[in-house]
JSON list of C-alpha atoms in Angstrom, two decimals:
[
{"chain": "A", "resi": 1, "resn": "UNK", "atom": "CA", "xyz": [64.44, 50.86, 106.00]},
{"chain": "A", "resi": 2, "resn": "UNK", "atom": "CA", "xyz": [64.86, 48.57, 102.63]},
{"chain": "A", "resi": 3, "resn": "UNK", "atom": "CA", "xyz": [61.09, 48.51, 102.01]},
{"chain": "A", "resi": 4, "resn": "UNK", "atom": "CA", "xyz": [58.45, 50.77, 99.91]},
{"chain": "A", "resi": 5, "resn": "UNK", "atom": "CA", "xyz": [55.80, 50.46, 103.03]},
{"chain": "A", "resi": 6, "resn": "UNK", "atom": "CA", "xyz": [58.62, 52.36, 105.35]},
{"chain": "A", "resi": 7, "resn": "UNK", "atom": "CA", "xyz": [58.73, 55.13, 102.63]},
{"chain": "A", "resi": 8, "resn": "UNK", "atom": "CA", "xyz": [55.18, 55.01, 101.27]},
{"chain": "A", "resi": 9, "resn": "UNK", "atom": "CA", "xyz": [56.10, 56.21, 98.06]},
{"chain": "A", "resi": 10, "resn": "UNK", "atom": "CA", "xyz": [55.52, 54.54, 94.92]},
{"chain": "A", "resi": 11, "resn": "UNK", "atom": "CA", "xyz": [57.59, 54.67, 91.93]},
{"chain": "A", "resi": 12, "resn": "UNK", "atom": "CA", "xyz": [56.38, 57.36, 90.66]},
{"chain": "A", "resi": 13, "resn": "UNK", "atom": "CA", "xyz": [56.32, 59.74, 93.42]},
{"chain": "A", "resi": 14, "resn": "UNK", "atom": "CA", "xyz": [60.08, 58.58, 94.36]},
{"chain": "A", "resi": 15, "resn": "UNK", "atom": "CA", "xyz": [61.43, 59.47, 91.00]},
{"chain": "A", "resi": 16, "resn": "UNK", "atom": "CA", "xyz": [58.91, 63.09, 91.13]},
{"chain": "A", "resi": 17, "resn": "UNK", "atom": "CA", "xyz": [60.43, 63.77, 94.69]},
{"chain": "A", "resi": 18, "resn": "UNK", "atom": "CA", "xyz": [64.07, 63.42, 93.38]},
{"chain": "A", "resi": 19, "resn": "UNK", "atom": "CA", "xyz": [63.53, 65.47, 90.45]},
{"chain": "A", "resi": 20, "resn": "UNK", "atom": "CA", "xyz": [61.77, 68.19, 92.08]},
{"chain": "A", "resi": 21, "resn": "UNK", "atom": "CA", "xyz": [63.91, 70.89, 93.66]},
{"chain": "A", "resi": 22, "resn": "UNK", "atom": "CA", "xyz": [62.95, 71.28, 97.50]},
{"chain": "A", "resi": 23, "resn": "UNK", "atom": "CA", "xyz": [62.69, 75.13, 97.66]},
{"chain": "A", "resi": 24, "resn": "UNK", "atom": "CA", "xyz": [62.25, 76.44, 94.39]},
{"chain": "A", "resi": 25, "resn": "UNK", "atom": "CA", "xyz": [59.39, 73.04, 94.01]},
{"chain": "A", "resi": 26, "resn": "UNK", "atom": "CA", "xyz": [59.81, 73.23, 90.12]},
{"chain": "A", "resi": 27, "resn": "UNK", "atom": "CA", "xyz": [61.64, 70.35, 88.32]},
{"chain": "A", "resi": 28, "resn": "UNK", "atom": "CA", "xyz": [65.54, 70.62, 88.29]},
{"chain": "A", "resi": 29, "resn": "UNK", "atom": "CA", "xyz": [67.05, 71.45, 84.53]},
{"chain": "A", "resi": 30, "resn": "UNK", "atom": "CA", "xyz": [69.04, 68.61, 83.90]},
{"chain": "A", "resi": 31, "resn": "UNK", "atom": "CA", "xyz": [65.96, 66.38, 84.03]},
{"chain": "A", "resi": 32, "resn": "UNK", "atom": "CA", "xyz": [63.00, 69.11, 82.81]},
{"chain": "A", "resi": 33, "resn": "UNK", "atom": "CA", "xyz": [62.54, 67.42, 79.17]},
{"chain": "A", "resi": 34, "resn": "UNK", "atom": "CA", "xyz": [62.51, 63.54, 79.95]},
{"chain": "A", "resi": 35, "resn": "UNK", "atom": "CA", "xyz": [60.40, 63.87, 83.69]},
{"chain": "A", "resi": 36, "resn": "UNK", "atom": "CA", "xyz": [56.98, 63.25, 81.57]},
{"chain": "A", "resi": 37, "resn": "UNK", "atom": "CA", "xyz": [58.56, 60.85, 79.72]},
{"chain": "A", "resi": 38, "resn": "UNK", "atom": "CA", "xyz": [60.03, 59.12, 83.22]},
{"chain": "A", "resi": 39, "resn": "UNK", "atom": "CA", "xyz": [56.63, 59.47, 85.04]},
{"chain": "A", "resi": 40, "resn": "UNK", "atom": "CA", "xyz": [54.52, 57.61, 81.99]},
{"chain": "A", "resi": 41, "resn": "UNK", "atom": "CA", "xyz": [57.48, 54.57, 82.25]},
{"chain": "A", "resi": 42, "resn": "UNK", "atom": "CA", "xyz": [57.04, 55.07, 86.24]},
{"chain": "A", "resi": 43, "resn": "UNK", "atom": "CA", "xyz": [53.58, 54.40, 85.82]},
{"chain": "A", "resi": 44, "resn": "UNK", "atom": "CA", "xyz": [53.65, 51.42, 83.60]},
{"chain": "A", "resi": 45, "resn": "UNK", "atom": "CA", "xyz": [56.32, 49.84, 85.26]},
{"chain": "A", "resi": 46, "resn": "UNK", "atom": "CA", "xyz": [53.93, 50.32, 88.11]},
{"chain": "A", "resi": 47, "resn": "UNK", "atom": "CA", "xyz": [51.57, 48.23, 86.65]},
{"chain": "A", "resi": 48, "resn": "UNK", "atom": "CA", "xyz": [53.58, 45.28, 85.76]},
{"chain": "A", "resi": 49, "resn": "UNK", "atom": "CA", "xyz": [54.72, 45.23, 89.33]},
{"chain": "A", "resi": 50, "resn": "UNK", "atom": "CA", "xyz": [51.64, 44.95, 90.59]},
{"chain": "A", "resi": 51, "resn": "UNK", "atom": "CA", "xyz": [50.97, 42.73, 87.67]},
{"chain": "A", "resi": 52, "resn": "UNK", "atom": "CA", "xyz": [48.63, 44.36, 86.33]},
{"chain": "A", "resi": 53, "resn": "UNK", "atom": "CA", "xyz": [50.07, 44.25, 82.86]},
{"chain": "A", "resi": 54, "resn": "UNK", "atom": "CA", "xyz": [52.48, 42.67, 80.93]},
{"chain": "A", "resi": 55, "resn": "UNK", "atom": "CA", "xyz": [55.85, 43.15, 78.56]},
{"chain": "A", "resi": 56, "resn": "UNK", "atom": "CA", "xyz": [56.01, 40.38, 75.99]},
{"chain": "A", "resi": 57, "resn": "UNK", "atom": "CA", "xyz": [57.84, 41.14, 72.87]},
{"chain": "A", "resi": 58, "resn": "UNK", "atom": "CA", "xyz": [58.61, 44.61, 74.26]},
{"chain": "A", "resi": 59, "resn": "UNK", "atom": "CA", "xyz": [54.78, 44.99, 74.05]},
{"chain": "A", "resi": 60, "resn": "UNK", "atom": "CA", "xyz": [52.56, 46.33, 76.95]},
{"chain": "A", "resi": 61, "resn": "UNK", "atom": "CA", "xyz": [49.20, 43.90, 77.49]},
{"chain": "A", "resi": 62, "resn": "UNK", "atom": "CA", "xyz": [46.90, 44.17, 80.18]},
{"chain": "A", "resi": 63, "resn": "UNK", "atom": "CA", "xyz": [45.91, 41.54, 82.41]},
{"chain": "A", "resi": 64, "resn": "UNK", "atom": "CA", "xyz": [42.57, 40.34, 82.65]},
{"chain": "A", "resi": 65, "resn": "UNK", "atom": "CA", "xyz": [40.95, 42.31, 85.28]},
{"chain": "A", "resi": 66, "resn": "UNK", "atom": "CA", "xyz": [42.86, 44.68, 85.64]},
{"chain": "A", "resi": 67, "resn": "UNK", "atom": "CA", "xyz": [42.54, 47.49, 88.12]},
{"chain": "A", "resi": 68, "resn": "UNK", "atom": "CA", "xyz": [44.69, 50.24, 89.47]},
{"chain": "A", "resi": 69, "resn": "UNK", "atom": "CA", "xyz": [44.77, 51.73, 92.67]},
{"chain": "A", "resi": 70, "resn": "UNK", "atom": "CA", "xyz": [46.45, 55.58, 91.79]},
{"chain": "A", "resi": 71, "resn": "UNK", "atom": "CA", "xyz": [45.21, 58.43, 89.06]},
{"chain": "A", "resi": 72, "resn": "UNK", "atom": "CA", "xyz": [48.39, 57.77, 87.08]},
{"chain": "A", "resi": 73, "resn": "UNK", "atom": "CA", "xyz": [47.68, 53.87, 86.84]},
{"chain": "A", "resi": 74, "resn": "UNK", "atom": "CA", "xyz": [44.17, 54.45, 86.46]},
{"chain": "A", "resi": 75, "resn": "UNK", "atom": "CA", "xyz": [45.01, 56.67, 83.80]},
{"chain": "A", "resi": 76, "resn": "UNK", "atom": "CA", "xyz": [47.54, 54.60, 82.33]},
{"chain": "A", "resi": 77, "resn": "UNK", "atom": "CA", "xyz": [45.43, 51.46, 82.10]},
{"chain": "A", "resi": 78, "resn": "UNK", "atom": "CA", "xyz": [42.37, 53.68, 80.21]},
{"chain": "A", "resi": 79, "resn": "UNK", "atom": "CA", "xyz": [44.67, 54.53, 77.30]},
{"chain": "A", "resi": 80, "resn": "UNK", "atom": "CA", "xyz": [46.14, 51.00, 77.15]},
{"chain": "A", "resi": 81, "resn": "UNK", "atom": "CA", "xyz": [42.22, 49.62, 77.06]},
{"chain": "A", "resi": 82, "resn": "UNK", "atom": "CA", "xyz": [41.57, 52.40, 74.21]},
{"chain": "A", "resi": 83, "resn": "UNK", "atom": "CA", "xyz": [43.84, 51.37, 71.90]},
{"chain": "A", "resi": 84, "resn": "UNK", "atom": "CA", "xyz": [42.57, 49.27, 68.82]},
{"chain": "A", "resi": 85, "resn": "UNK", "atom": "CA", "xyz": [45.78, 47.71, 69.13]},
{"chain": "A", "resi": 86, "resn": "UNK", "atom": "CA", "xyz": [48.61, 46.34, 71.53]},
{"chain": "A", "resi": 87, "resn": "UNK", "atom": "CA", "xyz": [51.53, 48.93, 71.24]},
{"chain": "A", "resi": 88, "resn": "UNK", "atom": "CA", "xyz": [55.39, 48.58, 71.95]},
{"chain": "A", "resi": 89, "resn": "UNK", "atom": "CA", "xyz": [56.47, 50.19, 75.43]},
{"chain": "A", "resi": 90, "resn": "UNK", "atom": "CA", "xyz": [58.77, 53.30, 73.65]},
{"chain": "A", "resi": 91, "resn": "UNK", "atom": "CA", "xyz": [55.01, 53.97, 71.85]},
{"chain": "A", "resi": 92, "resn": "UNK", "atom": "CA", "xyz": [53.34, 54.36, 75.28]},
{"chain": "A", "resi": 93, "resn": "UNK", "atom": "CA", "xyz": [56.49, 56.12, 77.36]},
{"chain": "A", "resi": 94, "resn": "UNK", "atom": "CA", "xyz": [56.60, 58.53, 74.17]},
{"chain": "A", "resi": 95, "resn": "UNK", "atom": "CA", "xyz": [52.74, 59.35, 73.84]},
{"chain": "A", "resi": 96, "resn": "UNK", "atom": "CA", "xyz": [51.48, 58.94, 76.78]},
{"chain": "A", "resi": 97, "resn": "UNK", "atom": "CA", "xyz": [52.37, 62.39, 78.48]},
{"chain": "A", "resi": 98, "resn": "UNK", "atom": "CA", "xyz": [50.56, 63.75, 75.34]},
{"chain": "A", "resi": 99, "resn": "UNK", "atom": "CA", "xyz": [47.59, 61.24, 76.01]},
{"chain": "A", "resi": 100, "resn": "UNK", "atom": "CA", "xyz": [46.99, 62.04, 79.40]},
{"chain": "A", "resi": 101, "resn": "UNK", "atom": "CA", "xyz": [47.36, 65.93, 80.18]},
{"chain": "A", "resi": 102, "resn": "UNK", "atom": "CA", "xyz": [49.21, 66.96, 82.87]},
{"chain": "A", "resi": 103, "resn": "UNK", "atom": "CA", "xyz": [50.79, 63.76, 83.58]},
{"chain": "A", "resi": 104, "resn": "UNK", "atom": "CA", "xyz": [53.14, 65.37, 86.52]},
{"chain": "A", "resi": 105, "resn": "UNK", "atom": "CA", "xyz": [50.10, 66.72, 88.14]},
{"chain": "A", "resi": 106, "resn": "UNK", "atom": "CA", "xyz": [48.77, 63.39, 89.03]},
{"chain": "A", "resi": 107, "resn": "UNK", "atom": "CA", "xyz": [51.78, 62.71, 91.05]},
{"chain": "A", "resi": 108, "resn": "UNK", "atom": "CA", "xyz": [52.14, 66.08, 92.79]},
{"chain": "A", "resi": 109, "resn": "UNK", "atom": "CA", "xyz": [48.65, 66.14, 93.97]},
{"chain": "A", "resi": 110, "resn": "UNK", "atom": "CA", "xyz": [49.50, 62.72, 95.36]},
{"chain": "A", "resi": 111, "resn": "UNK", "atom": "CA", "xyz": [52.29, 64.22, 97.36]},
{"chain": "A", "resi": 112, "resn": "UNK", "atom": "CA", "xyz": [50.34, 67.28, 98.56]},
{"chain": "A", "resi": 113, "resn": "UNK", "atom": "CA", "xyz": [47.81, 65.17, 99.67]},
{"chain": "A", "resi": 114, "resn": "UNK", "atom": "CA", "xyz": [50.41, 63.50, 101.59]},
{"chain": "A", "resi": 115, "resn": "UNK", "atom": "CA", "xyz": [51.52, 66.78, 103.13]},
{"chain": "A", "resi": 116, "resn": "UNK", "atom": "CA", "xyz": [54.84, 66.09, 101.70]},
{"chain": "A", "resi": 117, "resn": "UNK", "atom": "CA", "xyz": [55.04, 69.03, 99.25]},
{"chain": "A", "resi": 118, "resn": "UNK", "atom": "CA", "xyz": [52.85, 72.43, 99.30]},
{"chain": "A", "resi": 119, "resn": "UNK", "atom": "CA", "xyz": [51.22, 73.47, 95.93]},
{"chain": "A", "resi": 120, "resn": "UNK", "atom": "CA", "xyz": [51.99, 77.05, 95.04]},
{"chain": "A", "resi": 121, "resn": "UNK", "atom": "CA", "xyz": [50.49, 79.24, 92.41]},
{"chain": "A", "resi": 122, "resn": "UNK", "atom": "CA", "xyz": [51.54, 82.50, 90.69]},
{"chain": "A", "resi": 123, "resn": "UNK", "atom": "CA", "xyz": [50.86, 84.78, 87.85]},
{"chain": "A", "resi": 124, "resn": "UNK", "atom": "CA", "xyz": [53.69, 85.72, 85.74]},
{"chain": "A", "resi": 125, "resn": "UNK", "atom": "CA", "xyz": [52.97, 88.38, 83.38]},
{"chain": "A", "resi": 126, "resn": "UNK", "atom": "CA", "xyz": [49.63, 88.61, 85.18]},
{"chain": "A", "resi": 127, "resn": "UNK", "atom": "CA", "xyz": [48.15, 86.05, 82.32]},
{"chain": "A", "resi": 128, "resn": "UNK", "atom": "CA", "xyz": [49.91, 82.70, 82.92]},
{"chain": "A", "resi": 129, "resn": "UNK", "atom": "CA", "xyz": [49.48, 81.07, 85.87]},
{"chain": "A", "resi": 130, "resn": "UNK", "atom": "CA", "xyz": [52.38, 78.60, 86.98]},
{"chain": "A", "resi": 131, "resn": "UNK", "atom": "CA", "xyz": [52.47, 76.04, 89.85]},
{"chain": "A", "resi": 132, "resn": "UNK", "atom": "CA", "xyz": [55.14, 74.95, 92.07]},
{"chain": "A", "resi": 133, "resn": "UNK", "atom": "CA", "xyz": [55.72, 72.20, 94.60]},
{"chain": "A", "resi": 134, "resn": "UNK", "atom": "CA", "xyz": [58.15, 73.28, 97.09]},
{"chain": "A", "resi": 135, "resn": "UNK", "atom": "CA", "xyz": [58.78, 70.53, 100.05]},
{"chain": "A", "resi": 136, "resn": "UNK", "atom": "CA", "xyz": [57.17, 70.79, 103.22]},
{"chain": "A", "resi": 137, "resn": "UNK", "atom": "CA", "xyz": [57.76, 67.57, 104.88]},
{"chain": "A", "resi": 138, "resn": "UNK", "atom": "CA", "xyz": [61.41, 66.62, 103.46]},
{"chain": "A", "resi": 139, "resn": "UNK", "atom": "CA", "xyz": [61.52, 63.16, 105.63]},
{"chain": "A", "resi": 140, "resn": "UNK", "atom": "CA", "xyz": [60.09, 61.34, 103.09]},
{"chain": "A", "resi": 141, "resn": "UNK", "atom": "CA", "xyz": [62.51, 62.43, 100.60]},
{"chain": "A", "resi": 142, "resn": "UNK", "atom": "CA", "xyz": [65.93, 62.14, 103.11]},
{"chain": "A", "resi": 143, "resn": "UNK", "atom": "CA", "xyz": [64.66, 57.98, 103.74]},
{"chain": "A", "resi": 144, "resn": "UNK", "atom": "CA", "xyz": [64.50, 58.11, 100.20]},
{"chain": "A", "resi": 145, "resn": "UNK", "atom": "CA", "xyz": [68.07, 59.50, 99.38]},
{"chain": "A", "resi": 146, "resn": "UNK", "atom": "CA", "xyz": [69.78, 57.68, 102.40]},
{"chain": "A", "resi": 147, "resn": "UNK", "atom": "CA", "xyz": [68.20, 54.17, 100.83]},
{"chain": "A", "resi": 148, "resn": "UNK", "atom": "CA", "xyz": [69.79, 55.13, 97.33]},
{"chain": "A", "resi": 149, "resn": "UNK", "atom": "CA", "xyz": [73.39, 55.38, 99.07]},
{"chain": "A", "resi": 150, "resn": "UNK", "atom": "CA", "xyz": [72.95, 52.05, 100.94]},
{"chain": "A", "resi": 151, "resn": "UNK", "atom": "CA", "xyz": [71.90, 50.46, 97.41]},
{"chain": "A", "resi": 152, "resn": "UNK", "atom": "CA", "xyz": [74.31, 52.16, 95.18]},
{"chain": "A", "resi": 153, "resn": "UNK", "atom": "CA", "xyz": [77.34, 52.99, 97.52]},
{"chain": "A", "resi": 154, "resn": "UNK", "atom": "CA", "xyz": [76.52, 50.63, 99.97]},
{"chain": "A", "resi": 155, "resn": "UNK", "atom": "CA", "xyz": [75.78, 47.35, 98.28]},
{"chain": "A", "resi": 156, "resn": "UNK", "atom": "CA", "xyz": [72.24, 46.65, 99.62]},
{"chain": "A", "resi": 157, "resn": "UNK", "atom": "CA", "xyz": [70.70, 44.44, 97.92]},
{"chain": "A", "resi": 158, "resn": "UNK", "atom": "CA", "xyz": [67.80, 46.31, 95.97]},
{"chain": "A", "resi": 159, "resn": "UNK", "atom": "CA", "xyz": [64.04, 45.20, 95.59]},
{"chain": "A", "resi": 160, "resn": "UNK", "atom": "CA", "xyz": [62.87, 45.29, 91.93]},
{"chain": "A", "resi": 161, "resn": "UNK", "atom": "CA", "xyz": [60.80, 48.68, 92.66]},
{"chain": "A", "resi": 162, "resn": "UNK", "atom": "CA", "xyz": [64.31, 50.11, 93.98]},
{"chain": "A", "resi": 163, "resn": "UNK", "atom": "CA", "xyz": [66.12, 48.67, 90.82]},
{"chain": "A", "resi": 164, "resn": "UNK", "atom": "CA", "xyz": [63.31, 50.18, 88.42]},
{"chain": "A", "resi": 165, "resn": "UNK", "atom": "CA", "xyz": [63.69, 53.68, 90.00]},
{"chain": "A", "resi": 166, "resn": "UNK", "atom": "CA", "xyz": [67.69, 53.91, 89.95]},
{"chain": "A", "resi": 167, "resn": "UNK", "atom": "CA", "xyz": [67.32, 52.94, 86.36]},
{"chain": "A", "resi": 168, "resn": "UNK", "atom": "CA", "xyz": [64.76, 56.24, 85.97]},
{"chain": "A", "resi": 169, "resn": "UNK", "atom": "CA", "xyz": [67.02, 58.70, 88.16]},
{"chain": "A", "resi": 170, "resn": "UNK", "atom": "CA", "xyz": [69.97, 57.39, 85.55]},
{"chain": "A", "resi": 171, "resn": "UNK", "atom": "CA", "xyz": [67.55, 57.90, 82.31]},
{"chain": "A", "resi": 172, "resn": "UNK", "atom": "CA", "xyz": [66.68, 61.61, 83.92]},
{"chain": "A", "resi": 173, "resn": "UNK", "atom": "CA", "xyz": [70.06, 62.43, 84.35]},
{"chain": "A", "resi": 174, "resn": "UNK", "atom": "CA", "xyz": [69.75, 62.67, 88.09]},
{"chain": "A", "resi": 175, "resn": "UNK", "atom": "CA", "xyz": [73.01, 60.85, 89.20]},
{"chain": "A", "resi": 176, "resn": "UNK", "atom": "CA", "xyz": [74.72, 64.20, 89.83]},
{"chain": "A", "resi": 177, "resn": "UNK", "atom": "CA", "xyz": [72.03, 65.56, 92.02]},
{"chain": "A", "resi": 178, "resn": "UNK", "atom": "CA", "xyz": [72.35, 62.61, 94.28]},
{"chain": "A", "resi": 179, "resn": "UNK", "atom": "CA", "xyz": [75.69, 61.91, 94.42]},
{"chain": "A", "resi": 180, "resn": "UNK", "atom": "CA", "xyz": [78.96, 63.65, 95.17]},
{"chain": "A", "resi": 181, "resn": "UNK", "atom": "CA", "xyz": [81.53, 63.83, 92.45]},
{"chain": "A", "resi": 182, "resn": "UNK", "atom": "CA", "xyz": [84.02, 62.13, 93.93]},
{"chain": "A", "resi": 183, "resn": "UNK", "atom": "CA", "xyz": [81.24, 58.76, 94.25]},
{"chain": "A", "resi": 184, "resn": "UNK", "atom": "CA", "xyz": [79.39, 59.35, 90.99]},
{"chain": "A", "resi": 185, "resn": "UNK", "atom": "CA", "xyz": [81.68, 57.09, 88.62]},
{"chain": "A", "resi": 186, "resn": "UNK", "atom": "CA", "xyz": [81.04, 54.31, 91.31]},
{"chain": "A", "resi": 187, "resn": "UNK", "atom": "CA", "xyz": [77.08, 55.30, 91.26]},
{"chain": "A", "resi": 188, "resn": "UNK", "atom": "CA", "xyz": [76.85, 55.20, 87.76]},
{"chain": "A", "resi": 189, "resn": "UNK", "atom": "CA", "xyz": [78.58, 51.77, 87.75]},
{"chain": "A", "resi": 190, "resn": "UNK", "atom": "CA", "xyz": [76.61, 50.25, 89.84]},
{"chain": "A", "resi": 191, "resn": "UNK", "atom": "CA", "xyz": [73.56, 51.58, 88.73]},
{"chain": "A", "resi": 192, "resn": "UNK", "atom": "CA", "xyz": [74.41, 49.86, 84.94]},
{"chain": "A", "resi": 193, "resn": "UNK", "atom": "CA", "xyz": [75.14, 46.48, 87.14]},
{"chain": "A", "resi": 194, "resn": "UNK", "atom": "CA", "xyz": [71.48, 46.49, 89.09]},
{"chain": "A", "resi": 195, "resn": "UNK", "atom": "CA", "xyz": [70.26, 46.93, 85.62]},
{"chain": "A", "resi": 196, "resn": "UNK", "atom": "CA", "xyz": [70.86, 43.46, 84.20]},
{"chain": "A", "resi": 197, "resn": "UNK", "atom": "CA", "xyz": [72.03, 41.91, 88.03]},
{"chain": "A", "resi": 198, "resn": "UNK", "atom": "CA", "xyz": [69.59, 38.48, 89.21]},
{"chain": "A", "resi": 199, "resn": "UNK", "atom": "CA", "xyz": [68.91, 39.98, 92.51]},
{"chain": "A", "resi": 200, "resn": "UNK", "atom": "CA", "xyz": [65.87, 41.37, 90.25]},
{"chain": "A", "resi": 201, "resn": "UNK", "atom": "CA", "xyz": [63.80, 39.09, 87.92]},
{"chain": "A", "resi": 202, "resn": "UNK", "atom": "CA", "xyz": [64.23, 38.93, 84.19]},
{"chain": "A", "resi": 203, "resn": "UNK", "atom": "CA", "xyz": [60.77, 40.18, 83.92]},
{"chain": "A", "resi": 204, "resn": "UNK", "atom": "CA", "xyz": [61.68, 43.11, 85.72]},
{"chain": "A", "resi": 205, "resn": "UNK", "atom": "CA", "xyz": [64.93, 43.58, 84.11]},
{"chain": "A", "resi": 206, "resn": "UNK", "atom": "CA", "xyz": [64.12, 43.25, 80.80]},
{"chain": "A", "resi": 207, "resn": "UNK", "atom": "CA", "xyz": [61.18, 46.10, 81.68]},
{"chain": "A", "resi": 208, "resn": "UNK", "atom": "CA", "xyz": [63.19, 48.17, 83.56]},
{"chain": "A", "resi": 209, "resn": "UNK", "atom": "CA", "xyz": [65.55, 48.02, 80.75]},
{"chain": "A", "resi": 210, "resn": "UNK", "atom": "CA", "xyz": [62.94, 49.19, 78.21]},
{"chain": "A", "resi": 211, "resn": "UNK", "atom": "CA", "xyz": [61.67, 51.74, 80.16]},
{"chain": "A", "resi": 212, "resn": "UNK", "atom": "CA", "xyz": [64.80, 53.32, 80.59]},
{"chain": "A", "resi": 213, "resn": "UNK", "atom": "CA", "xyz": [65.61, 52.92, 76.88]},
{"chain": "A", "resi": 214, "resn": "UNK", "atom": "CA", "xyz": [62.35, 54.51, 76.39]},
{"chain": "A", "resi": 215, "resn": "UNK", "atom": "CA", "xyz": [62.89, 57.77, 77.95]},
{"chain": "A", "resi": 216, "resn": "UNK", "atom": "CA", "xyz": [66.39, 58.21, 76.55]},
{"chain": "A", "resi": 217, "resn": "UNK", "atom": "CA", "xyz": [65.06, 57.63, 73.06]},
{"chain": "A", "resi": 218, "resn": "UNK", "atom": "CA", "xyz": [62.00, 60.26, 73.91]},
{"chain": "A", "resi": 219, "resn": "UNK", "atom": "CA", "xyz": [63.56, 62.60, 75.50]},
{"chain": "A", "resi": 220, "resn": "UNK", "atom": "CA", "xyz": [66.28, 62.79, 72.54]},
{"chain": "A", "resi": 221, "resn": "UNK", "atom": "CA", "xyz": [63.18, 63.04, 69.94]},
{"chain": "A", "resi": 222, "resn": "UNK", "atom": "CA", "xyz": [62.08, 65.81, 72.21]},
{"chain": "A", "resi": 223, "resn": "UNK", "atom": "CA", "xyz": [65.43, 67.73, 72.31]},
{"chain": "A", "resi": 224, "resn": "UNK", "atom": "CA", "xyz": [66.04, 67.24, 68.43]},
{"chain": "A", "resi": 225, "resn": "UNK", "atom": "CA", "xyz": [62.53, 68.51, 67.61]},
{"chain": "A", "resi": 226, "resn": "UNK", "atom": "CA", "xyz": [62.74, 71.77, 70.03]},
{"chain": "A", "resi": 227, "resn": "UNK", "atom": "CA", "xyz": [66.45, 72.69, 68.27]},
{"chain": "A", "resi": 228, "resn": "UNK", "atom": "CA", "xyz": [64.52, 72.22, 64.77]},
{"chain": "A", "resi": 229, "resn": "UNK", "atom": "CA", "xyz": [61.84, 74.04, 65.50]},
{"chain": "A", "resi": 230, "resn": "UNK", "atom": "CA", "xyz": [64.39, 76.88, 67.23]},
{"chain": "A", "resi": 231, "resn": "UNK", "atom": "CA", "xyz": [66.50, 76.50, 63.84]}
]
């Protein structure tokens, strides 16, 4: 398996699979504040994959024509059109889980309809309704795993969809869940190394690169503003 079509995942339900836990089907701790943040840069790294936009001069630009094929892209692509101007990539990571509500839901529903996860809803307090996405189908997710040990561990060579998603379980703080201690300063190494290696292009790079930076520098605003607001 060293292909997305043997998974058939995309980026963003990869990274939303890994960050989910498989019984309790909410997102793990370690990565609860920057997951919005990592699905938006999911989703627009997406896009210039299937070149449907563009980084140039760390800005985001759509391509003529462009369509999308997934809610998240679709949705994605209507704020870009929106805006009265071209934005930076940290502006759209940042805003766009604000922009588009429920970002994380566009994923999930992906992966129920895919029978991979099971949507669960409960009342707490008897007012507040919560959902959860505990797995039902956890092939999908072991492929997924056993790939990220040949790439990381196992010196496959990665493809640049592989390459952006290591560089989104890093910015989510995911390393640990994937990896046993004893291999995690070797995954984390090698993780840094795919990020600026030429088995990917320099497009790619450079956007991966961003991306990640992106949800670092979000998810720190985020954590900053919570502890104010708590202060």
């Amino acid at each position: 398996m060293t292909n997305q079509e043997t998974l058939t995942l995309s980026l963003s339900e990869a990274l939303l699979l890994l960050a989910l836990h498989d019984e309790k089907g909410s997102i793990v701790f370690r990565a609860s504040t920057a997951i919005d943040y990592a699905v938006a840069g999911a989703g627009i790294l997406e896009l210039i994959l299937d070149g449907q936009v563009e980084l140039a001069d760390k800005k985001v630009r759509i391509v003529e024509a462009a369509t999308a094929n997934s809610p998240l892209k679709t949705a994605i692509l209507e704020q870009l059109a929106k805006s009265r101007k071209v934005r930076k990539l940290d502006y759209w990571v940042m805003n766009l889980p604000h922009k588009i509500k429920h970002i994380k839901s566009l994923i999930t529903d992906q992966l129920t309809d895919k029978g991979i996860l099971r949507e669960d809803e409960k009342k707490v307090l008897w007012i507040f309704s919560i959902k959860r996405y505990p797995t039902v189908d956890g092939s999908p997710e072991s492929q997924l795993r056993r790939r990220i040990h040949d790439i990381v561990l196992g010196n496959d060579a990665a493809e640049d969809w592989e390459a952006a998603l290591l560089g989104l379980v890093k910015a989510c703080d995911l390393i640990n869940d994937l990896f046993e201690r004893e291999d995690r300063r070797v995954a984390k190494k090698r993780i840094k190394d795919l990020q600026s290696h030429t088995q990917i292009g320099k497009a790619v790079e450079n956007a991966v690169g961003a991306a990640t930076a992106a949800v670092i520098a979000a998810t720190t605003a985020a954590v900053a503003a919570s502890a104010a607001a708590s202060g």
